[in-house]
CSV table of C-alpha atoms in Angstrom, one decimal:
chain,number,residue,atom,x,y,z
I,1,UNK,CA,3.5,12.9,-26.2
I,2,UNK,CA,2.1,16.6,-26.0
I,3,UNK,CA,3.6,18.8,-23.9
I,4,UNK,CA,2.6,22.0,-22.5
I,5,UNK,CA,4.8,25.1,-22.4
I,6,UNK,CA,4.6,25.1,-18.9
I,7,UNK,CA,6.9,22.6,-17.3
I,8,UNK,CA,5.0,20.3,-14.9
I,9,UNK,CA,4.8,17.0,-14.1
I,10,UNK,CA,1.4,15.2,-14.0
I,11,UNK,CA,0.9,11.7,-12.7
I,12,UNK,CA,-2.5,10.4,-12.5
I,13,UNK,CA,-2.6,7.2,-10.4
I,14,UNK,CA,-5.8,5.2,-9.9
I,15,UNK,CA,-7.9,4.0,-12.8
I,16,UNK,CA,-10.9,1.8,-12.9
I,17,UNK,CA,-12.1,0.2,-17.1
I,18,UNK,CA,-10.5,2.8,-18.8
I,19,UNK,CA,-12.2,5.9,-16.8
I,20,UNK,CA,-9.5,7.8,-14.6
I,21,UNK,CA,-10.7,8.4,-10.9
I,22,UNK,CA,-8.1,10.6,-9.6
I,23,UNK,CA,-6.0,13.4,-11.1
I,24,UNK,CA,-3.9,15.5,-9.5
I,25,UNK,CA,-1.4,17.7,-11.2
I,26,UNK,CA,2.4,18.9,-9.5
I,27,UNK,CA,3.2,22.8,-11.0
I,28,UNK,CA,5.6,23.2,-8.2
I,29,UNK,CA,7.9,20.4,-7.9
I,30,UNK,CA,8.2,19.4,-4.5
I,31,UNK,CA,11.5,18.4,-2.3
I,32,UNK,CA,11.3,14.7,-3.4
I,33,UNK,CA,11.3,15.0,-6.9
I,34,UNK,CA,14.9,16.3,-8.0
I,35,UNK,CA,13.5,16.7,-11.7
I,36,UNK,CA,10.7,15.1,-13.4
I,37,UNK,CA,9.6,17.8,-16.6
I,38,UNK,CA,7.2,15.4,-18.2
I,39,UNK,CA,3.8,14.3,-18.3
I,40,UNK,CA,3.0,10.6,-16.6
I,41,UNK,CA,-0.5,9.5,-17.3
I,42,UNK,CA,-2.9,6.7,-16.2
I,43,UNK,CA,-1.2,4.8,-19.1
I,44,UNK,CA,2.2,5.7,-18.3
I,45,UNK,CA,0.8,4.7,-14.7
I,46,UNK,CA,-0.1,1.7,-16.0
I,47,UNK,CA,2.9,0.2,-17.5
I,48,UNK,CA,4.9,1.6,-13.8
I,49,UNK,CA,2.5,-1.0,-11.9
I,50,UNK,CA,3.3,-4.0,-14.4
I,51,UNK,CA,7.2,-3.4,-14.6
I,52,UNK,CA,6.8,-3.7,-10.6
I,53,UNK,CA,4.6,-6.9,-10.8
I,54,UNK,CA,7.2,-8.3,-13.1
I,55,UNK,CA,10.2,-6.9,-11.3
I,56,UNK,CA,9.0,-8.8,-8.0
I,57,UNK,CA,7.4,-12.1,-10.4
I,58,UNK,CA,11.1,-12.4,-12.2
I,59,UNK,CA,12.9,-12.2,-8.8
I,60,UNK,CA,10.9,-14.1,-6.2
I,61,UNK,CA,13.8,-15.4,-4.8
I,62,UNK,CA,14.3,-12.0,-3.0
I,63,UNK,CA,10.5,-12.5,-1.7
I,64,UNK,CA,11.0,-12.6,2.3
I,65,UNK,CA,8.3,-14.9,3.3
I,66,UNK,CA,7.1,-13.8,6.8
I,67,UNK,CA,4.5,-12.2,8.6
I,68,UNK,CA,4.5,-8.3,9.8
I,69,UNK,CA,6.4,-7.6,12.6
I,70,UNK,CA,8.3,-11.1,12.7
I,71,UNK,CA,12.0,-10.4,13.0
I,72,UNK,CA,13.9,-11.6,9.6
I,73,UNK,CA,16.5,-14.6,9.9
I,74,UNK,CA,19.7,-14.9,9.2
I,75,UNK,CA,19.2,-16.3,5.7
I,76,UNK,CA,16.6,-13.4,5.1
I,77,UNK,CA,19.3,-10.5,6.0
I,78,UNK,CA,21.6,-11.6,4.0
I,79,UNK,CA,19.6,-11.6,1.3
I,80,UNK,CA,19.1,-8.3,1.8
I,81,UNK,CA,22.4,-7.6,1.9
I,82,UNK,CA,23.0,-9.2,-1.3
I,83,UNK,CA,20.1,-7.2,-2.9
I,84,UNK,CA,21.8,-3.9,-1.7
I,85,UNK,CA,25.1,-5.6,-3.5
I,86,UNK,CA,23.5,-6.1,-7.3
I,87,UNK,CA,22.6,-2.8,-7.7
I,88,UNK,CA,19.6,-3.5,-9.9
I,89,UNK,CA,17.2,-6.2,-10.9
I,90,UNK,CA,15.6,-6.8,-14.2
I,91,UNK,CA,12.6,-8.2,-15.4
I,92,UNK,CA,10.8,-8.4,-19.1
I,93,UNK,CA,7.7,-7.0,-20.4
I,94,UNK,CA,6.5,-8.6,-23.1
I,95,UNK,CA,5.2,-7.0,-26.5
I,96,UNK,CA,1.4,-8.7,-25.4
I,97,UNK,CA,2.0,-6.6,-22.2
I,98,UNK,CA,2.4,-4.0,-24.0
I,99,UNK,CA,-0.9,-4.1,-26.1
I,100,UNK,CA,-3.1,-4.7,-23.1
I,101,UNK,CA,-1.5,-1.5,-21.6
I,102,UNK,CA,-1.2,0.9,-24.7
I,103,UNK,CA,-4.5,0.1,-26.6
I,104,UNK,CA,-4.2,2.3,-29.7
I,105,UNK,CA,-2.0,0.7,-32.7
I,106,UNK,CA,-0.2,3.7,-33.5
I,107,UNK,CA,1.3,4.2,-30.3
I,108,UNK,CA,2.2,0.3,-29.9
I,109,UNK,CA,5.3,0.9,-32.2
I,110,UNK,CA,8.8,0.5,-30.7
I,111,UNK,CA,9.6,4.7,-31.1
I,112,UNK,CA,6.0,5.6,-29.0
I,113,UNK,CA,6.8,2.6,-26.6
I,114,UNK,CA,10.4,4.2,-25.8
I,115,UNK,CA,8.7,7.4,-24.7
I,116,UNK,CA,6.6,6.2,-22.1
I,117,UNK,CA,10.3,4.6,-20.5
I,118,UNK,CA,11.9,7.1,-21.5
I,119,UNK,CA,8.9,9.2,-18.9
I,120,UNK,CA,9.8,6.8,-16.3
I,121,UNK,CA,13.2,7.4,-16.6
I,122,UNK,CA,13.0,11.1,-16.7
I,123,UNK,CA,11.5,11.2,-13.1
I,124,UNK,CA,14.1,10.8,-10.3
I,125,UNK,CA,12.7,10.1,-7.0
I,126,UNK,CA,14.5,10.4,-3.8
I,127,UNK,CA,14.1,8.8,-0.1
I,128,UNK,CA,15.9,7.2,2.6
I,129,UNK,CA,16.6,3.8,3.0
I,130,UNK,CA,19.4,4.1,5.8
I,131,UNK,CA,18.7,1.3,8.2
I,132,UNK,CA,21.7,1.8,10.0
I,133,UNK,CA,23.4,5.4,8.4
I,134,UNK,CA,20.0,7.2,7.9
I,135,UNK,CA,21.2,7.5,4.1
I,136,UNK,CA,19.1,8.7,1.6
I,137,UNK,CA,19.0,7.8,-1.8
I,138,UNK,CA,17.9,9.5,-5.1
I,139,UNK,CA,16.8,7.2,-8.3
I,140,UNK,CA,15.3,7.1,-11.5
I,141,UNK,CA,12.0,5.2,-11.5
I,142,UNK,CA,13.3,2.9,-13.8
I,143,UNK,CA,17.1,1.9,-15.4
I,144,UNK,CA,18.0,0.6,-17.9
I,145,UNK,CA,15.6,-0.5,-21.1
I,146,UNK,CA,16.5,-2.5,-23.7
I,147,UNK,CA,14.5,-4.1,-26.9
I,148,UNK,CA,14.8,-7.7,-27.7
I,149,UNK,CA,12.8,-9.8,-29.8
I,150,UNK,CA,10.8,-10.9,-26.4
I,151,UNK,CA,10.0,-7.4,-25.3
I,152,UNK,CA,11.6,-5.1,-23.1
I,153,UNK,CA,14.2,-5.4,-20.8
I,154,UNK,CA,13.5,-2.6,-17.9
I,155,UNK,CA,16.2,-2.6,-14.9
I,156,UNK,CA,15.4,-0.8,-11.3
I,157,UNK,CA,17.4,0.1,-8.6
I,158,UNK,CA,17.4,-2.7,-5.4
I,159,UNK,CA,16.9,0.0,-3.3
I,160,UNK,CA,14.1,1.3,-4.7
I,161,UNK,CA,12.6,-2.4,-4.8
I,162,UNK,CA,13.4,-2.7,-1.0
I,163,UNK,CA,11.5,0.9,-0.3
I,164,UNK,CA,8.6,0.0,-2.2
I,165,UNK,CA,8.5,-3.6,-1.3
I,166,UNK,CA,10.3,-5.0,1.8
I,167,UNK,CA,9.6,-1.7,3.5
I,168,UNK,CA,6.1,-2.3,4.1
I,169,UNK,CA,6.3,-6.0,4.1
I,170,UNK,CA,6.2,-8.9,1.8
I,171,UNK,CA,4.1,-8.6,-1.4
I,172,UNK,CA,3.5,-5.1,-3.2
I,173,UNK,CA,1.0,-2.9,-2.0
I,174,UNK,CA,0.3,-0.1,-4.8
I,175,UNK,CA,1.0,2.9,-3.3
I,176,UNK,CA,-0.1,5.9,-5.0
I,177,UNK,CA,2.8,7.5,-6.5
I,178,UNK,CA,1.6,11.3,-6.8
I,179,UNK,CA,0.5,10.6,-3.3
I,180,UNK,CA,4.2,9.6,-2.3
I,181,UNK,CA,5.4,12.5,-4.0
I,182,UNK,CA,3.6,15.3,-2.8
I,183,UNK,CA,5.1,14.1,0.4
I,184,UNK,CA,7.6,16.2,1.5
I,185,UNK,CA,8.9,14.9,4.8
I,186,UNK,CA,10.4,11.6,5.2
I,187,UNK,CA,8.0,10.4,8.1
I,188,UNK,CA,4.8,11.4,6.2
I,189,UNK,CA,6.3,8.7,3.6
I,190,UNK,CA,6.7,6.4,6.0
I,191,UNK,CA,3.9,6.5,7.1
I,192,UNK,CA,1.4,7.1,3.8
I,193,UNK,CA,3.5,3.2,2.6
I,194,UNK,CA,2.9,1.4,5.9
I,195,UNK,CA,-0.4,2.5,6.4
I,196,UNK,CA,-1.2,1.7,2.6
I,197,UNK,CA,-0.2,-1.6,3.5
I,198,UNK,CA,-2.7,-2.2,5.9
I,199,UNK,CA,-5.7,-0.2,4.6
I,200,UNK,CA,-7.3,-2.8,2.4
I,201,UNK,CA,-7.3,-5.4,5.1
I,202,UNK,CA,-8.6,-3.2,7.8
I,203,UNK,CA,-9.4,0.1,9.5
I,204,UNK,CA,-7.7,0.1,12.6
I,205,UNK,CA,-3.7,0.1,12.3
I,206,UNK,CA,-1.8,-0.6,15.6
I,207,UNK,CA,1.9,-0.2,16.4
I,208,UNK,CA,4.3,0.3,19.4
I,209,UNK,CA,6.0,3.2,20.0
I,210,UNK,CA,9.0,1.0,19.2
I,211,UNK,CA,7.8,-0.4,16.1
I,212,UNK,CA,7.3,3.7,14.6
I,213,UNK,CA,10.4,4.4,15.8
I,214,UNK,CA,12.0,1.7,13.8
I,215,UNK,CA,9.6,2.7,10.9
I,216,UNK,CA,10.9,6.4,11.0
I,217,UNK,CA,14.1,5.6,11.6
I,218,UNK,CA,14.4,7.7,14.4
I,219,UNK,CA,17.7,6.0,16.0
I,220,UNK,CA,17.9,8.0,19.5
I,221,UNK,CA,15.9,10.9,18.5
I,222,UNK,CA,12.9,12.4,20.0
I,223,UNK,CA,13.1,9.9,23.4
I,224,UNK,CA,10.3,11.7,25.0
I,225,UNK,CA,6.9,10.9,23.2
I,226,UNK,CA,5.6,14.5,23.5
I,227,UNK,CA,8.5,14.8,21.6
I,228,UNK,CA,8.6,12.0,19.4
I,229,UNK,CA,4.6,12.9,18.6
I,230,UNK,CA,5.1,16.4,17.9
I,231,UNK,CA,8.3,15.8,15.1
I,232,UNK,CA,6.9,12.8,14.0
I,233,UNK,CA,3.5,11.5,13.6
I,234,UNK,CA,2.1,14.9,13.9
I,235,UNK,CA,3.8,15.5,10.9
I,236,UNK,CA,2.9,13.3,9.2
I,237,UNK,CA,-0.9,12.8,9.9
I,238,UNK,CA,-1.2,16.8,8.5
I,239,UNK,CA,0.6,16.0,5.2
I,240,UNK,CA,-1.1,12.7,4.7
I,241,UNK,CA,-4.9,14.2,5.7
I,242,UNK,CA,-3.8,16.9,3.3
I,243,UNK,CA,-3.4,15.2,0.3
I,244,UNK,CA,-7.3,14.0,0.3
I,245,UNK,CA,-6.3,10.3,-0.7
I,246,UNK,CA,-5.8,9.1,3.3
I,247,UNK,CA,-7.9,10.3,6.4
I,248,UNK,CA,-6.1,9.7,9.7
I,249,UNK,CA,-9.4,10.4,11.6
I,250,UNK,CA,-7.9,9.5,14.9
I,251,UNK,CA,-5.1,8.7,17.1
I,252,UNK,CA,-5.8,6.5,19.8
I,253,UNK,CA,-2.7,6.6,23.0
I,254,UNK,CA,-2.7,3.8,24.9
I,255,UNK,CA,-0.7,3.5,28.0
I,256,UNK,CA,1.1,1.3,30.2
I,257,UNK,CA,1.6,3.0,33.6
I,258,UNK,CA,1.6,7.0,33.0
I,259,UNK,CA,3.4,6.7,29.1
I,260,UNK,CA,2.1,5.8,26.1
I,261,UNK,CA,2.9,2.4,25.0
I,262,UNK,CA,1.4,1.8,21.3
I,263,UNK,CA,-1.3,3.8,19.2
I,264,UNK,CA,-3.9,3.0,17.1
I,265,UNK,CA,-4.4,4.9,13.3
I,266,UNK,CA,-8.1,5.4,12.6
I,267,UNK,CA,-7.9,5.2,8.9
I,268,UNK,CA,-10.1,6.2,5.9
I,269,UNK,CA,-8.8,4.8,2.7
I,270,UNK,CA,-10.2,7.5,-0.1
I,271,UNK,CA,-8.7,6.0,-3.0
I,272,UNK,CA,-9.0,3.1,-4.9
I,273,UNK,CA,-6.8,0.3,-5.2
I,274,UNK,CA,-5.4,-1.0,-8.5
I,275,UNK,CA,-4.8,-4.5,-9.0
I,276,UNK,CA,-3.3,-5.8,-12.1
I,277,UNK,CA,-5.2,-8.6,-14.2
I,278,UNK,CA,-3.3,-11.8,-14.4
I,279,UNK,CA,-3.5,-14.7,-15.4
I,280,UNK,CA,-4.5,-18.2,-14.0
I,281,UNK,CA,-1.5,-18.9,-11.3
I,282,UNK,CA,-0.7,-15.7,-10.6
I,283,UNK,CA,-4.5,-14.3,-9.7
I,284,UNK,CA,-5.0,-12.3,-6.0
I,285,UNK,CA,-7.4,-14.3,-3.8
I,286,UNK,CA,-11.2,-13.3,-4.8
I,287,UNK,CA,-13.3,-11.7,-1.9
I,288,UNK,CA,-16.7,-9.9,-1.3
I,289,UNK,CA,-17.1,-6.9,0.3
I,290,UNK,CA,-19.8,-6.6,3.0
I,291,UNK,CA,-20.8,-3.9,5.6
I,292,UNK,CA,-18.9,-1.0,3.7
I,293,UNK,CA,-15.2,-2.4,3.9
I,294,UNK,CA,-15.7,-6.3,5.4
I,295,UNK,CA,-13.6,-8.9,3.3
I,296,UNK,CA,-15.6,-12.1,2.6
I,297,UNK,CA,-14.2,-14.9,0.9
I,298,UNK,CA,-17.3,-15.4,-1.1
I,299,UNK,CA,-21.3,-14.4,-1.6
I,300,UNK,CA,-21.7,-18.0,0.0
I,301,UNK,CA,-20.2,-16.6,3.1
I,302,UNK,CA,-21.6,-13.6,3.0
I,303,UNK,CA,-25.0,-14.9,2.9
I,304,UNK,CA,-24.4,-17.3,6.2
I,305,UNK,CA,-23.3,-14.1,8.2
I,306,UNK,CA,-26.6,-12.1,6.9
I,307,UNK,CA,-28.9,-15.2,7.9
I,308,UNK,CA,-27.3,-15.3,11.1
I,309,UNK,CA,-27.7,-11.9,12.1
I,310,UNK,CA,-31.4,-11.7,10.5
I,311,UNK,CA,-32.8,-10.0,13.8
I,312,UNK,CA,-30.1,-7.0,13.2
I,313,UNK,CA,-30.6,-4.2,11.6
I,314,UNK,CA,-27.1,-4.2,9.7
I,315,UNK,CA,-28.1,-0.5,8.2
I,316,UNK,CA,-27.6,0.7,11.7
I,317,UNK,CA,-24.2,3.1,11.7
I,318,UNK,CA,-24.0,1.5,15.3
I,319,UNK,CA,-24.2,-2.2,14.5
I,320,UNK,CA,-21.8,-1.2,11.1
I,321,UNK,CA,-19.6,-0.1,13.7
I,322,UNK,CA,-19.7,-3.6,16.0
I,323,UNK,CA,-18.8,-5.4,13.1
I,324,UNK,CA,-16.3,-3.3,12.1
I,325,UNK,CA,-14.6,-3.6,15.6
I,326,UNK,CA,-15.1,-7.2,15.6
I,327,UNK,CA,-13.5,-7.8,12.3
I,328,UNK,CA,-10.5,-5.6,13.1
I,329,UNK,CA,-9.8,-7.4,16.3
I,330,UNK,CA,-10.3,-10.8,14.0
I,331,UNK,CA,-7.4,-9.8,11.7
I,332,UNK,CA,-5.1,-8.3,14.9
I,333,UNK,CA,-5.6,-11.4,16.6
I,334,UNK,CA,-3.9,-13.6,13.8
I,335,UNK,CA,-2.5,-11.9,10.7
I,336,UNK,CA,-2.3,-14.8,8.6
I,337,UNK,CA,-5.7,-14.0,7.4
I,338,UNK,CA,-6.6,-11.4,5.2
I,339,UNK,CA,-10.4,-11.6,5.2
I,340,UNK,CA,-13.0,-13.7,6.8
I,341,UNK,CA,-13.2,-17.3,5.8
I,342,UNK,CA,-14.2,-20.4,6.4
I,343,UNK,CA,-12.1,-23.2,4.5
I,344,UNK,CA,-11.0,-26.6,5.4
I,345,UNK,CA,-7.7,-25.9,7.2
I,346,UNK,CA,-8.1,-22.3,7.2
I,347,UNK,CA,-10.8,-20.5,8.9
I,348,UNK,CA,-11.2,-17.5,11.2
I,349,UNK,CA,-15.1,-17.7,11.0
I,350,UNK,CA,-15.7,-19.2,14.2
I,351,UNK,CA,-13.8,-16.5,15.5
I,352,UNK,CA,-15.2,-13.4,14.0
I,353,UNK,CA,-18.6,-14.4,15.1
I,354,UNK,CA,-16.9,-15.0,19.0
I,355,UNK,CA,-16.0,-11.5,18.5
I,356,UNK,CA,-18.6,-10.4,17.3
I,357,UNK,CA,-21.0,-11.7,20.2
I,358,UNK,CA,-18.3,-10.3,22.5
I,359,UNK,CA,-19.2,-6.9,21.0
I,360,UNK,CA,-22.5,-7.2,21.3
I,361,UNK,CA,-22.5,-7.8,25.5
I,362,UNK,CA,-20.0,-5.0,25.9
I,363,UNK,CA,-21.7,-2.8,24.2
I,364,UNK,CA,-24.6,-3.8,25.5
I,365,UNK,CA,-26.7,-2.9,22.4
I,366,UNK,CA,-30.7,-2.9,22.7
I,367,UNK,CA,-32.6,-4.8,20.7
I,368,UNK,CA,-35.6,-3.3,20.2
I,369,UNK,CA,-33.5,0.1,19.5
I,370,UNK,CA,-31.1,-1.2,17.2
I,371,UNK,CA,-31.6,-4.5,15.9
């Protein structure tokens, strides 16, 4: 790979058919990287995001099943617990994986393939873990590699696979990497993954006081929310806001009595999010978008909602805005769901358009204004 004479280290994270959409380069490195002197591309990217698919594909029993917030069993500690006692985990990427990623021949030959690991491998990220110590932990992207007649065997630390999976909940949510790293203070990391988790299913992010306590892992820091809010999430919103990939726009308090109880993130996703092609079996549920950032489970659907609400103007930032709220509170209101659909068995429609006409009397739009 070429290498400039200055050291730096240059990830470029979010790609779309080939064409990169977001570039940002690293000439200082920041706390969070210990070392990291080499250049990681959108291919480099690339092969990161399928050795984590794979990593999590080749290991699902370590894939806690439950919804956000739920409280984890027994059976789901201790398999926690066990993945903090293997160290590492393994998974295989196979010489066809390989070709899709790294498109020109030359550089699909076992010496060229080694230097994209051997990038990987070079860059040592560091974060804390410590549910019950506040430890921190530094690691290599990846372990191990090895070559076999299969492909290759890539190893990564548990902990890292808890901190970008489990963390955040079940399933991987592709964080953005140069985002994460540019990051300097533990709570603006916390924050950045969590709210990365949410951002594709919807806009407004609610939690307890309690629950970003736990998140930060605070212990019995900051007690007083001024406090708390100042050390914390103040922090944190500034870094994250700064970085141009996540707008915090607001911070909604609510209280019970005189204190504030839970807030609400008013979020901005700026960056696009990767998904990895797979094949039949293994495919993310298809959706539509509608109304700027509404998930439909199809153009079927889509075009019952736009027939029903003919005598609206749906261009109207205020009515976008109605829909938006309504769709949010669909989503709060049972998590299960991840868009708006309507399927034997499985169906939040009905209650999307409750919402919705809920929104409508309380906001007590005019028609003749807005519709």
């Amino acid at each position: 790979m070429k290498r400039n004479n200055k050291p730096k280290m240059q990830l470029i994270l979010s790609y779309s058919k080939g064409r990169v959409l977001m570039k940002k380069e690293v000439l200082n490195t920041p706390n969070n990287i210990i070392k990291g002197k080499i250049e990681i591309d959108s291919q480099i990217n690339k092969l990161y995001y399928r050795i984590l698919y794979n990593i999590q594909k080749e290991n699902r029993k370590y894939i806690i099943k439950s919804k956000k917030g739920d409280k984890i069993t027994e059976e789901q500690s201790n398999m926690l617990k066990e993945l903090d006692r293997i160290g590492y985990l393994k998974c295989t990427v196979s010489y066809d994986e390989i070709k899709s990623i790294i498109k020109r021949r030359n550089d699909q030959i076992k010496e060229e393939v080694l230097k994209r690991f051997i990038a990987l491998q070079t860059a040592v990220f560091r974060f804390t873990t410590g549910e019950e110590n506040n430890e921190e932990t530094q690691t290599q992207l990846i372990g191990e590699v090895s070559v076999s007649d299969i492909g290759y065997s890539v190893s990564l630390s548990a902990k890292l696979y808890r901190y970008l999976f489990y963390s955040v909940g079940v399933g991987f949510t592709p964080v953005n990497l140069v985002v994460l790293f540019n990051l300097k203070s533990q709570y603006s990391q916390a924050l950045y993954v969590t709210l990365r988790s949410w951002t594709g299913v919807k806009r407004e992010i609610e939690y307890s006081i309690e629950e970003l306590r736990s998140i930060f892992k605070v212990g019995s820091k900051y007690s007083a929310y001024k406090n708390f809010k100042q050390k914390t999430i103040s922090v944190a919103i500034n870094e994250i806001n700064a970085t141009g990939a996540m707008n915090i726009l607001e911070l909604k308090e609510i209280k019970n009595g005189r204190s504030v109880d839970r807030v609400i993130f008013i979020v901005e996703d700026l960056e696009p999010r990767f998904v990895l092609e797979e094949s039949k079996g293994d495919t993310e549920d298809k959706y539509v978008i509608w109304l700027d950032y509404i998930k439909l489970e199809s153009e079927d659907l889509k075009e019952r909602l736009e027939l029903k609400y003919a005598d609206m103007n749906l261009e109207s930032p205020i009515v976008k805005s109605l829909f938006h709220k309504a769709y949010d509170k669909t989503l709060n209101k049972d998590n299960s769901f991840t868009m708006i659909q309507d399927k034997k068995g499985k169906t939040n429609f009905a209650l999307f358009n409750f919402i919705v006409n809920g929104e409508i009397l309380t906001n007590e739009l005019s028609l003749e204004n807005h519709f």
